Amino acid sequence: MIRVLLADDQSLVRAGFRALLDAQGDIEVAGEAADGEAALRRVRELRPDVVLMDIRMPLLDGLAATREITADPGLDGVRVVMLTTFELDEYVFEAIRSGASGFLVKHTEPDELLRAVRAVVAGDALLSPGVTRRLIAEFASRSKSPEHTTALAGLTDREREVMALVGIGLTNEEIARRLVVSPLTAKTHVSRTMVKLGARDRAQLVVLAYETGLVRPGWLG
């Protein structure tokens, strides 16, 4: 059973998400919060698998709450998906940098929301369904300049290549076609790269690809 915490200051939004999620056989809403501080308390109390976190909330915004969650080793198993009203919200890339596993626009289709929740738990989430490389490039261009780092020193050439393809938004299936390997092999390379770099999930791998200069904004290969 996938346990979800809903953190949004709009009760109508929470009610809609609850009705959809609780109707699933493999998902349950473990709790709700109407502000960021309450969200943090509930996360520490309930240890949900996924938090659907609104970016803009009173007392403590979603970005700050997400940073608190992802910085706490005791909450390592909690995945945060940010909720935003607009697809190109100025805070989206910062949300990913803060440790969020991805984000969803609030008007996303019900099936896409369910797929996203399940994908995050499986460690495969990146960005909201329907939001593609255009958005990655947009927000990557606002990231900090590449750092001089030895973080990638332990990667093989193939793992660097795979990481770069993840960074431009390709799925495992697309990577497999690009490299002429099986999807399982592509997934294995992605998983090994994440382990070597200590990346929480695929979203963090994208951030690292840009921050280390492996991928530069505009590389949409």
PDB file of C-alpha atoms in Angstrom, residues 61-151:
ATOM      1  CA  ASP A  61       6.439  27.290   1.820  1.00  0.00           C
ATOM      2  CA  GLY A  62       6.728  23.973   0.022  1.00  0.00           C
ATOM      3  CA  LEU A  63      10.338  24.530  -1.030  1.00  0.00           C
ATOM      4  CA  ALA A  64      11.524  25.086   2.538  1.00  0.00           C
ATOM      5  CA  ALA A  65       9.489  22.138   3.797  1.00  0.00           C
ATOM      6  CA  THR A  66      10.955  19.929   1.068  1.00  0.00           C
ATOM      7  CA  ARG A  67      14.510  20.938   1.969  1.00  0.00           C
ATOM      8  CA  GLU A  68      13.805  20.006   5.602  1.00  0.00           C
ATOM      9  CA  ILE A  69      12.444  16.607   4.579  1.00  0.00           C
ATOM     10  CA  THR A  70      15.196  15.677   2.133  1.00  0.00           C
ATOM     11  CA  ALA A  71      17.925  16.794   4.556  1.00  0.00           C
ATOM     12  CA  ASP A  72      16.650  14.497   7.320  1.00  0.00           C
ATOM     13  CA  PRO A  73      18.311  11.042   7.099  1.00  0.00           C
ATOM     14  CA  GLY A  74      15.408   9.596   9.046  1.00  0.00           C
ATOM     15  CA  LEU A  75      13.046  10.543   6.228  1.00  0.00           C
ATOM     16  CA  ASP A  76      15.157   9.075   3.429  1.00  0.00           C
ATOM     17  CA  GLY A  77      12.291   6.921   2.190  1.00  0.00           C
ATOM     18  CA  VAL A  78       9.897   9.864   1.759  1.00  0.00           C
ATOM     19  CA  ARG A  79       9.492  11.158  -1.793  1.00  0.00           C
ATOM     20  CA  VAL A  80       8.197  14.678  -2.407  1.00  0.00           C
ATOM     21  CA  VAL A  81       6.243  15.680  -5.492  1.00  0.00           C
ATOM     22  CA  MET A  82       5.672  19.424  -5.756  1.00  0.00           C
ATOM     23  CA  LEU A  83       2.289  20.786  -6.812  1.00  0.00           C
ATOM     24  CA  THR A  84       2.146  23.925  -8.920  1.00  0.00           C
ATOM     25  CA  THR A  85      -0.615  25.860 -10.646  1.00  0.00           C
ATOM     26  CA  PHE A  86       1.391  26.692 -13.741  1.00  0.00           C
ATOM     27  CA  GLU A  87       3.516  24.363 -15.840  1.00  0.00           C
ATOM     28  CA  LEU A  88       6.371  26.881 -16.035  1.00  0.00           C
ATOM     29  CA  ASP A  89       6.285  27.972 -12.422  1.00  0.00           C
ATOM     30  CA  GLU A  90       9.458  29.918 -11.638  1.00  0.00           C
ATOM     31  CA  TYR A  91      10.104  27.691  -8.637  1.00  0.00           C
ATOM     32  CA  VAL A  92       9.916  24.332 -10.387  1.00  0.00           C
ATOM     33  CA  PHE A  93      13.615  23.841 -11.043  1.00  0.00           C
ATOM     34  CA  GLU A  94      14.464  25.096  -7.568  1.00  0.00           C
ATOM     35  CA  ALA A  95      12.047  22.482  -6.241  1.00  0.00           C
ATOM     36  CA  ILE A  96      14.001  19.739  -7.987  1.00  0.00           C
ATOM     37  CA  ARG A  97      17.258  21.188  -6.654  1.00  0.00           C
ATOM     38  CA  SER A  98      15.718  21.170  -3.178  1.00  0.00           C
ATOM     39  CA  GLY A  99      15.312  17.402  -3.363  1.00  0.00           C
ATOM     40  CA  ALA A 100      11.833  16.962  -4.800  1.00  0.00           C
ATOM     41  CA  SER A 101      11.415  13.875  -6.946  1.00  0.00           C
ATOM     42  CA  GLY A 102       9.393  15.831  -9.466  1.00  0.00           C
ATOM     43  CA  PHE A 103       6.328  17.973  -9.757  1.00  0.00           C
ATOM     44  CA  LEU A 104       2.775  17.970 -11.033  1.00  0.00           C
ATOM     45  CA  VAL A 105       0.545  20.734 -12.257  1.00  0.00           C
ATOM     46  CA  LYS A 106      -2.677  20.810 -10.249  1.00  0.00           C
ATOM     47  CA  HIS A 107      -4.838  20.408 -13.331  1.00  0.00           C
ATOM     48  CA  THR A 108      -3.075  17.180 -14.329  1.00  0.00           C
ATOM     49  CA  GLU A 109      -5.291  14.356 -15.573  1.00  0.00           C
ATOM     50  CA  PRO A 110      -6.310  11.826 -12.877  1.00  0.00           C
ATOM     51  CA  ASP A 111      -4.545   8.929 -14.616  1.00  0.00           C
ATOM     52  CA  GLU A 112      -1.347  10.967 -14.830  1.00  0.00           C
ATOM     53  CA  LEU A 113      -1.477  11.760 -11.116  1.00  0.00           C
ATOM     54  CA  LEU A 114      -1.854   8.082 -10.264  1.00  0.00           C
ATOM     55  CA  ARG A 115       0.975   7.091 -12.585  1.00  0.00           C
ATOM     56  CA  ALA A 116       3.200   9.768 -11.065  1.00  0.00           C
ATOM     57  CA  VAL A 117       2.576   8.617  -7.481  1.00  0.00           C
ATOM     58  CA  ARG A 118       3.365   5.017  -8.397  1.00  0.00           C
ATOM     59  CA  ALA A 119       6.414   6.020 -10.436  1.00  0.00           C
ATOM     60  CA  VAL A 120       7.883   8.106  -7.606  1.00  0.00           C
ATOM     61  CA  VAL A 121       7.652   5.161  -5.237  1.00  0.00           C
ATOM     62  CA  ALA A 122       9.402   2.989  -7.848  1.00  0.00           C
ATOM     63  CA  GLY A 123      12.191   5.590  -8.112  1.00  0.00           C
ATOM     64  CA  ASP A 124      11.472   6.282 -11.780  1.00  0.00           C
ATOM     65  CA  ALA A 125       9.882   9.723 -11.535  1.00  0.00           C
ATOM     66  CA  LEU A 126      11.418  12.768 -13.122  1.00  0.00           C
ATOM     67  CA  LEU A 127       8.957  15.473 -14.086  1.00  0.00           C
ATOM     68  CA  SER A 128       5.250  15.876 -14.482  1.00  0.00           C
ATOM     69  CA  PRO A 129       3.785  13.838 -17.336  1.00  0.00           C
ATOM     70  CA  GLY A 130       3.296  16.199 -20.251  1.00  0.00           C
ATOM     71  CA  VAL A 131       6.197  18.432 -19.180  1.00  0.00           C
ATOM     72  CA  THR A 132       9.176  17.531 -21.336  1.00  0.00           C
ATOM     73  CA  ARG A 133      12.669  18.600 -22.298  1.00  0.00           C
ATOM     74  CA  ARG A 134      11.542  22.164 -22.993  1.00  0.00           C
ATOM     75  CA  LEU A 135      10.964  22.670 -19.294  1.00  0.00           C
ATOM     76  CA  ILE A 136      14.223  20.960 -18.301  1.00  0.00           C
ATOM     77  CA  ALA A 137      16.158  23.314 -20.562  1.00  0.00           C
ATOM     78  CA  GLU A 138      14.231  26.361 -19.315  1.00  0.00           C
ATOM     79  CA  PHE A 139      15.050  25.777 -15.693  1.00  0.00           C
ATOM     80  CA  ALA A 140      18.477  24.299 -16.211  1.00  0.00           C
ATOM     81  CA  SER A 141      19.438  27.608 -17.819  1.00  0.00           C
ATOM     82  CA  ARG A 142      18.702  29.260 -14.477  1.00  0.00           C
ATOM     83  CA  SER A 143      20.853  26.874 -12.475  1.00  0.00           C
ATOM     84  CA  LYS A 144      24.251  27.762 -11.085  1.00  0.00           C
ATOM     85  CA  SER A 145      27.367  27.644 -13.265  1.00  0.00           C
ATOM     86  CA  PRO A 146      28.918  24.167 -13.501  1.00  0.00           C
ATOM     87  CA  GLU A 147      31.136  23.374 -10.546  1.00  0.00           C
ATOM     88  CA  HIS A 148      34.671  22.038 -10.843  1.00  0.00           C
ATOM     89  CA  THR A 149      34.141  18.644  -9.297  1.00  0.00           C
ATOM     90  CA  THR A 150      35.487  15.112  -9.217  1.00  0.00           C
ATOM     91  CA  ALA A 151      32.004  13.777  -8.517  1.00  0.00           C
TER      92      ALA A 151
END
